[in-house]
Amino acid sequence: MIPAENNIKFRQIAEKLRQKGKIRVLFVCLGNICRSPAAEGVLQAIVDEHDDAARWTIDSAGTGNYHIGDLPDRRMRVHARHRGLELTHRCRQITPSDFEDFDLIIGMDAQNLRNLHNMAPSPQAEDKIMAMADFFSIATRYDYVPDPYYSGAEGFELVLDLLEDACSGLLETLTSSNPDS
Ligand code: 4NP
């Protein structure tokens, strides 16, 4: 579901990406060990399934610097593995050059989005920022991806459910010939 205020911006991005053919997406959360590396793994698996990997560059980063160089959180790796995903990303912190190197920069929650807007080096860079919730389907009862770090198993399962939903929506909307259909 694309909120009304993002509709025009989203259509402009989708059109630009369709013309360019290539799509570079960076997922961003706080620690880059739970939500964003899982989003990276989920979207990569979906584009692989659609035989569309050649068009996509998919990466993730954190706004924080607590876990640089680490694999994703062990709990997230275990839950992802149960869904057939091996998460091998190494944690890194977002840098100003990411706003050049990616077409879309997708934050998981309001704090991530505030941090991204604060660090964006230009208005054009800010235009690349979107919320993961912009891609949720209509059935989703959340408007952000909650931080699972202090949760139990159900928090990690919820994150993976939301990410699978949003990544399907992202692929469908960015690659459909008519974004209004
Ligand atoms: P993430 O979760 O932002 O989804 O990677 C977190 C991981 C680590 C911390 C916070 C959130 N931390 O405070 O170390």
Short mmCIF file of C-alpha atoms and ligand atoms in Angstrom, two decimals:
data_model
loop_
_atom_site.label_atom_id
_atom_site.label_comp_id
_atom_site.label_asym_id
_atom_site.label_seq_id
_atom_site.Cartn_x
_atom_site.Cartn_y
_atom_site.Cartn_z
CA MET A 1 0.00 0.00 0.00
CA ILE A 2 1.49 3.35 -1.02
CA PRO A 3 0.30 6.22 1.21
CA ALA A 4 -1.22 9.06 -0.78
CA GLU A 5 1.53 11.54 0.10
CA ASN A 6 4.12 9.22 -1.42
CA ASN A 7 2.22 8.41 -4.57
CA ILE A 8 3.68 11.03 -6.92
CA LYS A 9 7.19 10.60 -5.55
CA PHE A 10 6.89 6.84 -5.82
CA ARG A 11 5.64 6.96 -9.41
CA GLN A 12 8.52 9.25 -10.37
CA ILE A 13 11.04 6.84 -8.84
CA ALA A 14 9.40 3.80 -10.46
CA GLU A 15 9.39 5.51 -13.88
CA LYS A 16 13.04 6.54 -13.57
CA LEU A 17 14.05 3.02 -12.59
CA ARG A 18 12.09 1.49 -15.46
CA GLN A 19 13.86 3.79 -17.92
CA LYS A 20 17.27 3.00 -16.41
CA GLY A 21 16.70 -0.76 -16.31
CA LYS A 22 18.91 -1.17 -13.22
CA ILE A 23 17.66 -0.89 -9.66
CA ARG A 24 19.95 -0.26 -6.65
CA VAL A 25 18.24 -0.61 -3.29
CA LEU A 26 19.73 -0.01 0.17
CA PHE A 27 17.79 -1.16 3.25
CA VAL A 28 18.54 0.72 6.46
CA CYS A 29 17.81 0.01 10.13
CA LEU A 30 19.57 0.95 13.37
CA GLY A 31 22.00 -1.90 14.02
CA ASN A 32 22.21 -3.55 10.55
CA ILE A 33 22.14 -6.96 12.22
CA CYS A 34 18.38 -7.74 12.32
CA ARG A 35 15.88 -5.99 10.04
CA SER A 36 17.91 -4.55 7.15
CA PRO A 37 20.15 -7.58 6.44
CA ALA A 38 17.01 -9.74 6.60
CA ALA A 39 15.30 -7.39 4.11
CA GLU A 40 18.35 -7.68 1.87
CA GLY A 41 18.15 -11.50 2.01
CA VAL A 42 14.38 -11.60 1.46
CA LEU A 43 14.45 -9.30 -1.58
CA GLN A 44 17.48 -11.08 -3.07
CA ALA A 45 15.66 -14.42 -2.79
CA ILE A 46 12.54 -12.97 -4.44
CA VAL A 47 14.43 -11.43 -7.39
CA ASP A 48 16.41 -14.68 -7.78
CA GLU A 49 13.13 -16.60 -7.92
CA HIS A 50 11.90 -14.22 -10.62
CA ASP A 51 15.15 -14.68 -12.58
CA ASP A 52 15.61 -10.92 -12.33
CA ALA A 53 18.82 -10.67 -10.26
CA ALA A 54 20.88 -9.06 -13.05
CA ARG A 55 18.86 -5.84 -12.76
CA TRP A 56 19.21 -5.46 -8.99
CA THR A 57 21.91 -4.32 -6.58
CA ILE A 58 20.68 -4.98 -3.05
CA ASP A 59 22.57 -4.03 0.11
CA SER A 60 21.91 -2.94 3.69
CA ALA A 61 23.45 -0.65 6.29
CA GLY A 62 22.81 0.68 9.79
CA THR A 63 22.56 4.22 11.09
CA GLY A 64 24.41 3.03 14.24
CA ASN A 65 27.97 1.73 14.50
CA TYR A 66 27.61 -0.86 17.30
CA HIS A 67 28.14 -4.05 15.30
CA ILE A 68 30.37 -3.16 12.32
CA GLY A 69 31.83 -6.28 10.67
CA ASP A 70 29.44 -8.67 12.45
CA LEU A 71 27.19 -11.23 10.82
CA PRO A 72 23.45 -10.68 11.36
CA ASP A 73 22.15 -11.43 14.86
CA ARG A 74 22.18 -15.20 15.46
CA ARG A 75 18.44 -15.24 16.24
CA MET A 76 17.64 -13.54 12.93
CA ARG A 77 19.89 -15.97 11.06
CA VAL A 78 18.11 -18.93 12.69
CA HIS A 79 14.62 -17.63 11.91
CA ALA A 80 15.62 -16.72 8.35
CA ARG A 81 17.19 -20.16 7.84
CA HIS A 82 13.84 -21.77 8.70
CA ARG A 83 12.46 -19.87 5.69
CA GLY A 84 15.31 -21.01 3.43
CA LEU A 85 17.41 -17.83 3.70
CA GLU A 86 21.13 -17.76 4.59
CA LEU A 87 22.02 -14.27 5.82
CA THR A 88 25.73 -13.60 5.21
CA HIS A 89 25.82 -9.79 5.16
CA ARG A 90 28.54 -8.12 7.25
CA CYS A 91 27.31 -5.15 9.25
CA ARG A 92 28.30 -1.71 8.01
CA GLN A 93 27.30 1.85 8.81
CA ILE A 94 25.63 4.02 6.16
CA THR A 95 27.91 6.62 4.54
CA PRO A 96 27.20 9.83 2.58
CA SER A 97 28.29 8.10 -0.65
CA ASP A 98 25.41 5.62 -0.26
CA PHE A 99 23.11 8.47 -1.27
CA GLU A 100 25.00 8.54 -4.61
CA ASP A 101 25.39 4.81 -5.04
CA PHE A 102 21.73 3.77 -4.54
CA ASP A 103 18.45 4.72 -6.24
CA LEU A 104 16.23 3.87 -3.29
CA ILE A 105 17.12 4.06 0.41
CA ILE A 106 14.48 2.33 2.51
CA GLY A 107 14.21 2.85 6.27
CA MET A 108 12.48 0.40 8.60
CA ASP A 109 11.00 2.76 11.20
CA ALA A 110 10.46 6.44 11.99
CA GLN A 111 13.79 6.80 13.81
CA ASN A 112 15.72 5.35 10.86
CA LEU A 113 13.84 7.70 8.51
CA ARG A 114 14.57 10.74 10.68
CA ASN A 115 18.27 9.84 10.76
CA LEU A 116 18.33 9.32 6.98
CA HIS A 117 16.68 12.68 6.31
CA ASN A 118 19.14 14.37 8.68
CA MET A 119 22.18 12.90 6.96
CA ALA A 120 21.02 13.21 3.32
CA PRO A 121 23.54 15.50 1.57
CA SER A 122 21.04 17.12 -0.84
CA PRO A 123 17.31 17.43 -1.62
CA GLN A 124 17.86 14.97 -4.49
CA ALA A 125 19.36 12.51 -2.01
CA GLU A 126 16.38 12.99 0.31
CA ASP A 127 14.05 12.13 -2.57
CA LYS A 128 15.53 8.61 -2.58
CA ILE A 129 14.36 7.89 0.98
CA MET A 130 11.26 5.78 1.47
CA ALA A 131 9.71 3.79 4.31
CA MET A 132 9.52 0.00 4.15
CA ALA A 133 5.88 0.42 5.20
CA ASP A 134 5.22 2.23 1.90
CA PHE A 135 5.36 -1.22 0.31
CA PHE A 136 3.17 -3.12 2.79
CA SER A 137 0.04 -4.76 1.39
CA ILE A 138 -3.34 -3.50 2.45
CA ALA A 139 -3.81 -6.39 4.91
CA THR A 140 -0.81 -5.33 7.03
CA ARG A 141 -1.72 -3.85 10.40
CA TYR A 142 1.70 -2.20 10.92
CA ASP A 143 3.02 1.09 9.57
CA TYR A 144 6.70 0.36 10.35
CA VAL A 145 8.98 -2.65 10.88
CA PRO A 146 9.42 -3.01 14.67
CA ASP A 147 12.88 -3.51 16.14
CA PRO A 148 13.08 -7.18 17.25
CA TYR A 149 16.35 -6.88 19.18
CA TYR A 150 14.76 -7.04 22.65
CA SER A 151 11.85 -9.26 21.62
CA GLY A 152 11.35 -13.01 21.67
CA ALA A 153 11.00 -15.38 18.75
CA GLU A 154 7.66 -13.86 17.79
CA GLY A 155 9.33 -10.50 17.11
CA PHE A 156 11.72 -12.06 14.60
CA GLU A 157 8.90 -13.97 12.91
CA LEU A 158 6.83 -10.79 12.68
CA VAL A 159 9.76 -8.91 11.09
CA LEU A 160 10.24 -11.66 8.50
CA ASP A 161 6.50 -11.71 7.72
CA LEU A 162 6.49 -7.93 7.22
CA LEU A 163 9.66 -8.01 5.12
CA GLU A 164 8.33 -10.77 2.85
CA ASP A 165 5.13 -8.78 2.37
CA ALA A 166 6.94 -5.50 1.64
CA CYS A 167 9.59 -7.01 -0.65
CA SER A 168 6.91 -8.68 -2.78
CA GLY A 169 5.16 -5.31 -3.01
CA LEU A 170 8.43 -3.57 -3.87
CA LEU A 171 9.26 -5.94 -6.70
CA GLU A 172 5.73 -5.93 -8.07
CA THR A 173 5.38 -2.16 -8.02
CA LEU A 174 8.82 -1.33 -9.38
CA THR A 175 8.64 -3.82 -12.21
CA SER A 176 4.97 -3.59 -13.21
CA SER A 177 4.41 -1.81 -16.54
CA ASN A 178 1.68 0.38 -15.07
CA PRO A 179 2.17 1.45 -11.43
CA ASP A 180 -1.48 2.54 -11.21
CA SER A 181 -2.89 -0.84 -12.19
P1 4NP B 1 18.24 -3.72 13.86
O1 4NP B 1 18.10 -4.16 15.40
O2 4NP B 1 18.23 -2.21 13.84
O3 4NP B 1 17.02 -4.30 13.21
O4 4NP B 1 19.53 -4.30 13.37
C1 4NP B 1 18.99 -3.72 16.39
C2 4NP B 1 20.20 -4.36 16.58
C3 4NP B 1 21.06 -3.94 17.57
C4 4NP B 1 20.70 -2.89 18.39
C5 4NP B 1 19.50 -2.24 18.19
C6 4NP B 1 18.64 -2.66 17.20
N1 4NP B 1 21.59 -2.49 19.43
O5 4NP B 1 21.21 -1.58 20.20
O6 4NP B 1 22.71 -3.01 19.55
#
